[in-house]
Amino acid sequence: MAAAPDFEVAKLTGEITVPKLREGAMAGIKSFKANEKMQEALGFPGELVEDWHDRAIGKMGELLKKYRSLQVFMDACVHCGACTDKCHYYLGTSDPKNMPVARQELMRQVYRRYFTFAGKYFPKLVGAKDLSKEILDDWYSYYYQCSECRRCSVYCPYGIDTAEITMAGREILDSVGIGQKYTNEILGKLHRIGNNLGLPGPAILDTLEGLEEDVLEDTGIPVKFPLDVEGAEVLLVTPSADFFSEPHVESLIGYAKVFHAAGISWTLSTKASEAGNFGMFIGSYENMRKAALRIREAALDLGVKRVVVGECGHAWRVAYSFWNTLTGVGAGAPEDDEFARKLQAQLDHSVPQPAHICEFTHDLLTRGVIKADKSKNDHRVITFHDSCNVSRGSRMGDTPGGQFTIPREVIMMVANNYQDMAPGTTHEATFCCGGGGGLLTDDLMQVRVKGAQPRMEAFKDVVDNNKVNFLALICAICKAQFTKVLPYYGYKMDMVGGVHQLVATAIELPGLGAGPVEADEAEAEAAADE
Amino acid sequence: MSTLSIVYVVLFYAATLLLIAGLARKILQYSRSPAPLKIPTTPAPTTTSGVAYRMAKEVVLFESLFKSSKWTWIFGWMFHFGMLLVLVRHLRYFVADVPVWLAAMQPFGKYAAFMMVAGLAGLWARRFLVDRVRYISTLSDHLMLALLMGIGISGALMTFVAHTDIIALKMFALGLVRLAPQPVPGDPVLLAHLAMVALLMIIFPISKLLHAPGVFFSPTRNQADNPRERRHLADWAAQLEK
């Protein structure tokens, strides 16, 4: 941690309390805006357009027609207040505009004015307002203080999901020329180069070779990290942070060891070197689709039979819930759907498509194809943070709630000491890490630290009472966020790690020569190179 | 017929028309807008029957609200369930021969008025007592509660305190149903009650009362969780593949 923060960090008590509201507490907080180049790379105007008012209202009308969610959610809220104490950003900042309903009202006040009878003729009565620059300003502040984690949608009696409204708000802002630097710059890199970090193919190859050397040195076993291998069984799509960041890379090593031990041929792809898809964050169907199509193309080019996704929360939501729609990576396309059929004909439908790496490893561990020595993790007392997008926007396995049981079972199959955090902070009630949805940027550090507070309270509870010393994660954003934020609350950043980091520690690797056929070929190649 | 009667007859026909046409318009709008992405709040049922069960729990028991706030849940459920009983009881004014089951539920329907009013009072109190709910309450939120409270209290007054001429009222109601209008009774409490009910019917399709049809169309609640098994594609999204 660098210099002392210029904002107050709450002292943890181990309990989550609902604060009294403090109006305007976070009003001045804004992330940096995207420049012209970043905007135009995504097909948005470079700066605020002259006819911003009409264009914004036009865009809102278009989105209302394209998304039933937005239309219903604009109408259905009764201001019951059920969501008001559910958002981690409200709990951490006490700014009332961070209450889900108030965040929604920022858009609803405009919706009413232009699209409803009551708002057109009785604006004061129903709180309807003309769209103004001040309102756009408020939108920019507060739609970028929402991580689209969907916790509010669990508790709303009508299932109103603020994430949908935040996405629409961001899309309207983008369409008039107001974008966020962090998200839009990264999405531009993904379109241009293939991943969020902007790593070109040779840099990825170099990293992977380095990892092979490291693992060989550590274990004496030539675990491979294949890249762009045609005809591999599995295409692994993982967040690019896994190639470079700590502790992310430890999980990448875990995935590689799993493939090695199971003897299943696999490959990474330079074209699909990013599981993350910030197109979702800004609610842009077109940009999300464009980014996701890279995975389709890579799967077709390499001729893989399975697509597996690494540890990343929003990426898994996009992969699980949207890939089939966007790209055809999935199953069950009707016969006249040539676009999806082309890919689906190639995939192995005896396994889920796409599969989460935890589903993949869980299956291998359960069937005894791979084995683990749990005692290797005995120095750790582990707790698991349910990632918001995985918990409330996706599933693993065959039954609802598999996204909660499968990662926990993986942990318990590779480690002895496990402790859940308090009920009400796990499963579908989990709190976002505070850095999701496009907020993982240093210019929003105050939002991130305060938004992490509810999770930190639950964490403190198990650290104090159960001696927990490892926070297991399945999300690249969670990993980066907690690594940065834990020190603000007095914890060491090395308490943070991935579920497959735990797998990597405990997995039993077959020795030299005992490896599978697919691995042998790669080994022979490697030997020839030397 | 007196001018007053003509006003009330016209008012009720107009209110009924606006309610039905307004709701039909919104329901058509909801059902015609596409849901391009699978966004059920998970864990979610994987089958259509599972979705029906989830929706039933939401609509009958207010399951999500129960998870979020016990006070709002108890007051909200008292109000809605009380109002349902009251409404069903009111069917007796619109049929010439009251069926046995309707006669049998008469006492429940009568006393449900207290449940309804108590629930409303609790909900209204929250708008003053809880700072977060106070912050989000608009003038129309208060007026809506006032209107419902007015309907509940005026109704209960006529049932329990100052009985109105119920035979004359039934004549008026049946007259409306049979398209053969009859004079409206002149009891001021009744007139107030009827006017408020008509107002409620008129504003229903242009207000937050749209939460009633809205919940059935909420994609986070009415979608099955099966995106990997079936390809889900909206028409406008399919155009992008052309």
Coordinates of N, CA, C and O in Angstrom, one line a residue, chain A residues 353-503:
Chain A
Q353 N -21.1 -27.1 -22.4 CA -20.4 -26.1 -23.3 C -21.0 -24.7 -23.1 O -22.2 -24.5 -23.4
P354 N -20.2 -23.8 -22.7 CA -18.9 -23.9 -22.2 C -18.9 -24.4 -20.8 O -19.9 -24.4 -20.1
A355 N -17.7 -24.9 -20.3 CA -17.6 -25.4 -18.9 C -16.7 -24.5 -18.1 O -15.8 -23.9 -18.6
H356 N -17.0 -24.3 -16.8 CA -16.2 -23.5 -15.9 C -15.0 -24.4 -15.5 O -15.2 -25.6 -15.3
I357 N -13.9 -23.9 -15.3 CA -12.7 -24.7 -14.9 C -13.0 -25.4 -13.6 O -12.5 -26.5 -13.4
C358 N -13.8 -24.8 -12.7 CA -14.2 -25.5 -11.5 C -15.0 -26.8 -11.8 O -14.9 -27.8 -11.1
E359 N -15.9 -26.6 -12.7 CA -16.7 -27.8 -13.1 C -15.8 -28.9 -13.7 O -16.0 -30.1 -13.4
F360 N -14.9 -28.5 -14.5 CA -14.0 -29.4 -15.1 C -13.1 -30.1 -14.1 O -13.1 -31.4 -14.1
T361 N -12.5 -29.4 -13.2 CA -11.7 -30.0 -12.2 C -12.5 -30.8 -11.2 O -12.0 -31.9 -10.8
H362 N -13.7 -30.3 -10.8 CA -14.5 -31.0 -9.9 C -14.9 -32.4 -10.5 O -14.8 -33.4 -9.7
D363 N -15.2 -32.5 -11.7 CA -15.5 -33.7 -12.4 C -14.3 -34.7 -12.3 O -14.5 -35.9 -12.0
L364 N -13.1 -34.2 -12.6 CA -11.9 -35.1 -12.6 C -11.6 -35.6 -11.2 O -11.2 -36.7 -11.0
L365 N -11.7 -34.7 -10.2 CA -11.4 -35.1 -8.9 C -12.5 -36.1 -8.4 O -12.1 -37.1 -7.7
T366 N -13.8 -35.8 -8.7 CA -14.8 -36.7 -8.2 C -14.7 -38.1 -8.8 O -14.9 -39.1 -8.2
R367 N -14.3 -38.2 -10.1 CA -14.1 -39.5 -10.8 C -12.8 -40.1 -10.4 O -12.5 -41.2 -10.9
G368 N -11.9 -39.4 -9.7 CA -10.7 -40.0 -9.3 C -9.6 -40.0 -10.5 O -8.6 -40.6 -10.4
V369 N -9.9 -39.2 -11.6 CA -9.0 -39.1 -12.7 C -7.7 -38.4 -12.2 O -6.6 -38.7 -12.6
I370 N -8.0 -37.4 -11.4 CA -6.8 -36.7 -10.8 C -6.9 -36.8 -9.3 O -8.0 -37.0 -8.8
K371 N -5.8 -36.7 -8.6 CA -5.8 -36.9 -7.2 C -5.1 -35.7 -6.5 O -4.2 -35.1 -7.1
A372 N -5.4 -35.5 -5.3 CA -4.8 -34.4 -4.5 C -4.3 -34.9 -3.1 O -5.0 -35.8 -2.5
D373 N -3.2 -34.4 -2.7 CA -2.8 -34.6 -1.3 C -3.2 -33.4 -0.5 O -2.5 -32.4 -0.5
K374 N -4.3 -33.6 0.2 CA -4.9 -32.4 0.9 C -3.9 -31.8 1.9 O -4.0 -30.6 2.2
S375 N -3.1 -32.6 2.5 CA -2.2 -32.1 3.6 C -1.3 -31.1 3.1 O -0.8 -30.3 3.9
K376 N -1.0 -31.0 1.8 CA -0.1 -30.0 1.3 C -0.7 -28.6 1.5 O 0.0 -27.6 1.5
N377 N -2.0 -28.5 1.7 CA -2.6 -27.2 2.0 C -2.9 -27.0 3.5 O -3.7 -26.1 3.9
D378 N -2.3 -27.8 4.3 CA -2.6 -27.8 5.8 C -2.1 -26.5 6.4 O -2.6 -26.1 7.5
H379 N -1.2 -25.7 5.8 CA -0.8 -24.5 6.4 C -1.9 -23.4 6.2 O -1.7 -22.3 6.6
R380 N -2.9 -23.7 5.4 CA -3.9 -22.7 5.1 C -5.2 -23.0 5.8 O -5.7 -24.2 5.9
V381 N -5.9 -22.0 6.3 CA -7.3 -22.1 6.7 C -8.0 -21.2 5.7 O -7.8 -20.0 5.6
I382 N -8.9 -21.8 4.9 CA -9.4 -21.2 3.7 C -10.9 -20.8 3.9 O -11.7 -21.5 4.5
T383 N -11.2 -19.6 3.4 CA -12.6 -19.3 3.2 C -12.8 -18.9 1.7 O -11.9 -18.6 1.0
F384 N -14.1 -19.0 1.3 CA -14.4 -18.8 -0.1 C -15.3 -17.6 -0.3 O -16.3 -17.5 0.4
H385 N -14.9 -16.7 -1.2 CA -15.8 -15.5 -1.5 C -16.5 -15.9 -2.8 O -15.9 -16.1 -3.8
D386 N -17.9 -15.9 -2.7 CA -18.7 -16.1 -3.9 C -18.6 -14.9 -4.7 O -19.0 -13.8 -4.3
S387 N -18.2 -15.0 -6.0 CA -18.1 -13.9 -6.9 C -19.5 -13.5 -7.3 O -20.3 -14.4 -7.6
C388 N -19.8 -12.2 -7.4 CA -21.2 -11.8 -7.6 C -21.8 -12.3 -8.9 O -22.9 -12.9 -9.0
N389 N -21.0 -12.2 -10.0 CA -21.5 -12.6 -11.3 C -21.8 -14.1 -11.4 O -22.7 -14.5 -12.1
V390 N -20.9 -14.8 -10.7 CA -21.0 -16.3 -10.8 C -22.2 -16.7 -9.9 O -23.0 -17.5 -10.4
S391 N -22.4 -16.0 -8.8 CA -23.5 -16.4 -7.9 C -24.9 -16.1 -8.4 O -25.8 -16.9 -8.3
R392 N -25.0 -14.9 -8.9 CA -26.3 -14.4 -9.3 C -26.6 -14.3 -10.8 O -27.7 -13.9 -11.2
G393 N -25.6 -14.6 -11.6 CA -25.8 -14.5 -13.0 C -25.4 -15.7 -13.8 O -25.2 -15.7 -15.0
S394 N -25.2 -16.8 -13.1 CA -24.7 -18.0 -13.8 C -25.0 -19.3 -13.0 O -25.6 -19.2 -11.9
R395 N -24.5 -20.4 -13.5 CA -24.6 -21.6 -12.7 C -23.4 -22.5 -13.0 O -22.7 -22.2 -14.0
M396 N -23.1 -23.5 -12.2 CA -22.2 -24.6 -12.6 C -23.0 -25.9 -12.3 O -23.8 -25.9 -11.5
G397 N -22.6 -26.9 -13.1 CA -23.2 -28.2 -12.9 C -24.7 -28.3 -13.3 O -25.1 -27.4 -14.0
D398 N -25.3 -29.3 -12.9 CA -26.7 -29.6 -13.5 C -27.8 -29.0 -12.7 O -28.9 -28.8 -13.1
T399 N -27.5 -28.6 -11.4 CA -28.6 -28.2 -10.6 C -28.4 -26.7 -10.1 O -27.3 -26.3 -10.0
P400 N -29.6 -26.0 -9.9 CA -29.5 -24.6 -9.5 C -28.6 -24.6 -8.2 O -28.8 -25.4 -7.3
G401 N -27.7 -23.6 -8.1 CA -26.9 -23.5 -6.9 C -25.6 -24.3 -7.0 O -24.7 -24.2 -6.1
G402 N -25.4 -25.0 -8.1 CA -24.1 -25.7 -8.3 C -22.9 -24.7 -8.3 O -21.8 -25.1 -7.9
Q403 N -23.2 -23.4 -8.6 CA -22.1 -22.4 -8.6 C -21.6 -22.2 -7.2 O -20.6 -21.6 -7.0
F404 N -22.4 -22.6 -6.2 CA -22.0 -22.5 -4.8 C -21.3 -23.7 -4.3 O -20.3 -23.7 -3.6
T405 N -21.9 -24.9 -4.6 CA -21.3 -26.2 -4.1 C -20.1 -26.6 -4.8 O -19.1 -27.1 -4.2
I406 N -20.0 -26.4 -6.1 CA -18.9 -27.0 -6.9 C -17.5 -26.4 -6.5 O -16.6 -27.1 -6.2
P407 N -17.4 -25.0 -6.5 CA -16.1 -24.5 -6.0 C -15.7 -24.9 -4.6 O -14.6 -25.2 -4.3
R408 N -16.7 -24.9 -3.7 CA -16.5 -25.3 -2.3 C -16.0 -26.8 -2.3 O -15.1 -27.1 -1.5
E409 N -16.6 -27.6 -3.1 CA -16.2 -29.0 -3.0 C -14.8 -29.2 -3.6 O -14.1 -30.1 -3.1
V410 N -14.5 -28.4 -4.6 CA -13.2 -28.5 -5.2 C -12.2 -28.2 -4.0 O -11.2 -28.9 -3.8
I411 N -12.4 -27.1 -3.3 CA -11.5 -26.7 -2.2 C -11.4 -27.8 -1.2 O -10.3 -28.2 -0.8
M412 N -12.6 -28.4 -0.9 CA -12.5 -29.4 0.2 C -11.9 -30.7 -0.3 O -11.6 -31.6 0.5
M413 N -11.8 -30.9 -1.6 CA -11.1 -32.1 -2.1 C -9.6 -31.9 -2.2 O -8.9 -32.8 -2.5
V414 N -9.2 -30.6 -2.1 CA -7.7 -30.4 -2.1 C -7.2 -29.8 -0.8 O -6.0 -29.5 -0.7
A415 N -8.0 -29.6 0.2 CA -7.6 -29.0 1.4 C -8.4 -29.5 2.6 O -9.6 -29.9 2.4
N416 N -7.8 -29.4 3.7 CA -8.5 -29.9 5.0 C -9.2 -28.8 5.7 O -10.2 -29.1 6.4
N417 N -8.7 -27.6 5.7 CA -9.3 -26.6 6.6 C -10.1 -25.6 5.8 O -9.6 -24.7 5.1
Y418 N -11.4 -25.7 5.9 CA -12.3 -24.8 5.2 C -13.3 -24.2 6.2 O -13.9 -24.9 7.0
Q419 N -13.6 -22.9 6.0 CA -14.6 -22.2 6.9 C -15.4 -21.2 6.0 O -14.8 -20.4 5.4
D420 N -16.7 -21.4 6.0 CA -17.6 -20.4 5.3 C -17.7 -19.1 6.1 O -17.6 -19.1 7.3
M421 N -17.9 -18.0 5.3 CA -18.2 -16.8 6.0 C -19.7 -16.8 6.4 O -20.4 -17.7 6.1
A422 N -20.1 -15.8 7.2 CA -21.5 -15.7 7.8 C -22.5 -15.8 6.7 O -22.4 -15.3 5.6
P423 N -23.6 -16.6 7.0 CA -24.8 -16.6 6.1 C -25.3 -15.2 5.9 O -25.1 -14.3 6.8
G424 N -25.8 -14.9 4.8 CA -26.2 -13.5 4.5 C -25.1 -12.7 3.8 O -25.3 -11.6 3.3
T425 N -23.9 -13.4 3.7 CA -22.8 -12.8 3.0 C -22.2 -13.7 2.0 O -21.2 -13.5 1.4
T426 N -22.9 -14.9 1.8 CA -22.4 -15.9 0.9 C -23.5 -16.3 0.0 O -24.6 -15.8 0.0
H427 N -23.2 -17.3 -0.9 CA -24.2 -17.8 -1.9 C -24.8 -16.6 -2.7 O -24.1 -15.6 -3.0
E428 N -26.2 -16.6 -2.9 CA -26.7 -15.5 -3.7 C -26.8 -14.2 -2.9 O -27.0 -13.2 -3.5
A429 N -26.5 -14.3 -1.6 CA -26.5 -13.0 -0.8 C -25.1 -12.4 -0.7 O -24.8 -11.5 0.0
T430 N -24.2 -13.0 -1.5 CA -22.8 -12.6 -1.4 C -22.6 -11.1 -1.7 O -23.4 -10.5 -2.4
F431 N -21.6 -10.5 -1.1 CA -21.3 -9.1 -1.4 C -20.2 -9.0 -2.5 O -19.3 -9.8 -2.5
C432 N -20.4 -8.1 -3.4 CA -19.4 -7.9 -4.4 C -18.1 -7.5 -3.7 O -18.1 -6.9 -2.6
C433 N -16.9 -7.8 -4.4 CA -15.6 -7.4 -3.9 C -15.5 -5.9 -3.8 O -14.6 -5.4 -3.0
G434 N -16.3 -5.2 -4.5 CA -16.2 -3.7 -4.5 C -15.4 -3.1 -5.8 O -15.4 -1.9 -6.0
G435 N -14.9 -4.0 -6.6 CA -14.2 -3.6 -7.8 C -14.7 -4.0 -9.1 O -14.1 -3.9 -10.1
G436 N -15.9 -4.7 -9.1 CA -16.4 -5.2 -10.3 C -17.1 -4.2 -11.2 O -17.2 -3.0 -10.9
G437 N -17.5 -4.7 -12.4 CA -18.4 -3.8 -13.2 C -17.7 -2.6 -13.8 O -18.4 -1.7 -14.3
G438 N -16.4 -2.6 -13.9 CA -15.7 -1.5 -14.5 C -15.2 -0.5 -13.5 O -14.9 0.7 -13.8
L439 N -15.1 -0.8 -12.2 CA -14.7 0.1 -11.2 C -13.3 -0.2 -10.7 O -12.8 0.5 -9.8
L440 N -12.6 -1.2 -11.3 CA -11.3 -1.6 -10.8 C -10.2 -0.7 -11.3 O -9.3 -1.1 -12.0
T441 N -10.4 0.6 -11.0 CA -9.4 1.6 -11.5 C -9.0 2.4 -10.3 O -9.8 2.7 -9.4
D442 N -7.7 2.9 -10.3 CA -7.2 3.6 -9.1 C -7.9 4.9 -8.9 O -8.0 5.4 -7.8
D443 N -8.5 5.5 -10.0 CA -9.2 6.8 -9.8 C -10.5 6.6 -9.0 O -11.2 7.6 -8.7
L444 N -10.9 5.3 -8.8 CA -12.1 5.1 -8.0 C -11.7 4.4 -6.7 O -12.6 3.7 -6.1
M445 N -10.5 4.6 -6.2 CA -10.1 3.8 -5.0 C -11.0 4.0 -3.8 O -11.2 3.0 -3.1
Q446 N -11.5 5.2 -3.6 CA -12.3 5.4 -2.5 C -13.6 4.6 -2.5 O -14.0 4.0 -1.6
V447 N -14.2 4.5 -3.7 CA -15.4 3.7 -3.9 C -15.1 2.2 -3.7 O -15.8 1.5 -3.1
R448 N -13.9 1.8 -4.2 CA -13.5 0.4 -4.1 C -13.3 0.0 -2.6 O -13.7 -1.0 -2.2
V449 N -12.6 0.8 -1.9 CA -12.2 0.5 -0.5 C -13.5 0.5 0.3 O -13.8 -0.4 1.1
K450 N -14.4 1.5 0.1 CA -15.6 1.6 0.9 C -16.6 0.5 0.5 O -17.3 -0.1 1.4
G451 N -16.6 0.2 -0.8 CA -17.5 -0.8 -1.2 C -17.1 -2.2 -0.8 O -17.9 -3.1 -0.7
A452 N -15.8 -2.4 -0.5 CA -15.4 -3.7 0.0 C -15.7 -3.9 1.5 O -15.6 -5.1 2.0
Q453 N -16.1 -2.9 2.1 CA -16.3 -3.0 3.6 C -17.2 -4.1 4.1 O -16.8 -4.9 5.0
P454 N -18.4 -4.3 3.5 CA -19.2 -5.4 3.9 C -18.5 -6.8 3.8 O -18.6 -7.6 4.8
R455 N -17.8 -7.0 2.7 CA -17.1 -8.3 2.6 C -16.0 -8.4 3.6 O -15.7 -9.4 4.2
M456 N -15.3 -7.2 3.9 CA -14.2 -7.2 4.8 C -14.7 -7.5 6.2 O -14.0 -8.1 7.0
E457 N -15.9 -7.0 6.6 CA -16.5 -7.3 7.9 C -16.7 -8.8 8.1 O -16.3 -9.4 9.1
A458 N -17.2 -9.4 7.0 CA -17.5 -10.9 7.1 C -16.1 -11.7 7.2 O -16.0 -12.7 7.8
F459 N -15.2 -11.1 6.4 CA -13.8 -11.7 6.4 C -13.2 -11.6 7.8 O -12.6 -12.6 8.3
K460 N -13.3 -10.4 8.4 CA -12.7 -10.2 9.7 C -13.2 -11.3 10.7 O -12.5 -11.8 11.5
D461 N -14.5 -11.5 10.6 CA -15.2 -12.4 11.5 C -14.6 -13.8 11.5 O -14.3 -14.4 12.5
V462 N -14.3 -14.3 10.3 CA -13.7 -15.7 10.2 C -12.2 -15.6 10.4 O -11.6 -16.7 10.9
V463 N -11.6 -14.5 10.2 CA -10.1 -14.4 10.5 C -10.0 -14.4 12.1 O -9.2 -15.2 12.6
D464 N -10.8 -13.6 12.8 CA -10.7 -13.6 14.2 C -11.1 -14.9 14.9 O -10.5 -15.3 15.9
N465 N -12.2 -15.4 14.4 CA -12.8 -16.5 15.1 C -12.5 -17.9 14.6 O -12.6 -18.9 15.3
N466 N -12.0 -18.0 13.4 CA -11.7 -19.3 12.8 C -10.3 -19.4 12.3 O -9.9 -20.3 11.6
K467 N -9.5 -18.4 12.5 CA -8.0 -18.3 12.1 C -7.9 -18.5 10.6 O -6.9 -19.1 10.1
V468 N -8.9 -18.0 9.8 CA -8.7 -18.0 8.4 C -7.5 -17.2 7.9 O -7.3 -16.1 8.5
N469 N -6.8 -17.8 7.0 CA -5.6 -17.0 6.5 C -5.5 -17.0 5.0 O -4.5 -16.6 4.4
F470 N -6.6 -17.5 4.3 CA -6.6 -17.6 2.9 C -8.0 -17.3 2.3 O -9.0 -18.0 2.7
L471 N -8.1 -16.3 1.5 CA -9.3 -15.9 0.9 C -9.3 -16.5 -0.6 O -8.7 -15.9 -1.4
A472 N -10.1 -17.5 -0.8 CA -10.1 -18.2 -2.1 C -11.1 -17.6 -3.0 O -12.2 -17.3 -2.7
L473 N -10.6 -17.3 -4.3 CA -11.4 -16.6 -5.2 C -11.5 -17.3 -6.6 O -10.6 -18.1 -6.9
I474 N -12.5 -17.0 -7.3 CA -12.6 -17.5 -8.7 C -12.9 -16.3 -9.7 O -13.7 -16.5 -10.6
C475 N -12.2 -15.2 -9.5 CA -12.5 -14.1 -10.3 C -11.2 -13.2 -10.4 O -10.6 -12.9 -9.3
A476 N -10.8 -12.8 -11.6 CA -9.6 -12.0 -11.8 C -9.8 -10.6 -11.1 O -8.9 -10.1 -10.6
I477 N -11.0 -10.1 -11.2 CA -11.3 -8.8 -10.7 C -11.2 -8.8 -9.2 O -10.6 -8.0 -8.5
C478 N -11.9 -9.9 -8.6 CA -11.8 -10.0 -7.1 C -10.4 -10.1 -6.7 O -10.0 -9.6 -5.6
K479 N -9.6 -10.9 -7.4 CA -8.2 -11.1 -7.0 C -7.4 -9.8 -7.0 O -6.7 -9.4 -6.0
A480 N -7.6 -9.0 -8.1 CA -6.9 -7.7 -8.1 C -7.4 -6.7 -7.1 O -6.7 -6.0 -6.4
Q481 N -8.7 -6.7 -6.9 CA -9.3 -5.8 -6.0 C -8.9 -6.1 -4.5 O -8.5 -5.2 -3.8
F482 N -9.0 -7.4 -4.1 CA -8.7 -7.7 -2.7 C -7.2 -7.5 -2.4 O -6.8 -7.1 -1.3
T483 N -6.4 -7.8 -3.4 CA -4.9 -7.7 -3.3 C -4.6 -6.2 -2.9 O -3.8 -5.9 -2.1
K484 N -5.4 -5.3 -3.6 CA -5.1 -3.9 -3.3 C -5.8 -3.4 -2.1 O -5.3 -2.5 -1.4
V485 N -7.0 -3.9 -1.8 CA -7.8 -3.3 -0.7 C -7.6 -3.9 0.7 O -7.7 -3.2 1.7
L486 N -7.2 -5.2 0.7 CA -7.0 -5.8 2.0 C -6.0 -5.0 2.9 O -6.3 -4.8 4.1
P487 N -4.9 -4.5 2.4 CA -4.0 -3.7 3.2 C -4.7 -2.5 3.8 O -4.3 -2.1 4.9
Y488 N -5.7 -1.9 3.2 CA -6.4 -0.7 3.8 C -7.0 -1.1 5.1 O -7.3 -0.3 5.9
Y489 N -7.4 -2.4 5.1 CA -8.1 -2.9 6.3 C -7.2 -3.6 7.3 O -7.6 -4.3 8.2
G490 N -5.9 -3.5 7.0 CA -4.9 -4.1 7.9 C -4.6 -5.6 7.7 O -4.0 -6.2 8.5
Y491 N -4.9 -6.1 6.5 CA -4.6 -7.5 6.2 C -3.5 -7.5 5.1 O -3.4 -6.6 4.3
K492 N -2.8 -8.6 5.1 CA -1.7 -8.8 4.1 C -2.3 -9.2 2.8 O -3.2 -10.1 2.7
M493 N -1.8 -8.7 1.7 CA -2.3 -9.0 0.4 C -2.1 -10.5 0.0 O -2.8 -11.0 -0.8
D494 N -1.1 -11.1 0.6 CA -0.8 -12.5 0.3 C -1.9 -13.5 0.8 O -1.7 -14.7 0.7
M495 N -2.9 -13.0 1.5 CA -4.0 -13.9 2.0 C -4.9 -14.2 0.8 O -5.8 -15.1 0.9
V496 N -4.7 -13.5 -0.3 CA -5.6 -13.6 -1.4 C -5.1 -14.6 -2.5 O -3.9 -14.6 -2.8
G497 N -5.9 -15.5 -2.9 CA -5.5 -16.4 -4.0 C -6.7 -17.1 -4.7 O -7.8 -17.0 -4.3
G498 N -6.3 -17.9 -5.7 CA -7.3 -18.5 -6.5 C -7.6 -19.9 -6.0 O -6.8 -20.5 -5.3
V499 N -8.8 -20.4 -6.4 CA -9.2 -21.8 -6.0 C -8.2 -22.8 -6.7 O -7.7 -23.8 -6.1
H500 N -7.8 -22.5 -7.9 CA -6.8 -23.4 -8.6 C -5.4 -23.2 -8.1 O -4.6 -24.0 -8.5
Q501 N -5.2 -22.2 -7.4 CA -3.9 -22.1 -6.7 C -3.8 -23.1 -5.6 O -2.8 -23.8 -5.4
L502 N -5.0 -23.4 -4.9 CA -5.0 -24.4 -3.9 C -4.9 -25.8 -4.6 O -4.3 -26.7 -4.1
V503 N -5.5 -25.9 -5.8 CA -5.4 -27.2 -6.6 C -4.0 -27.4 -6.9 O -3.5 -28.5 -6.8

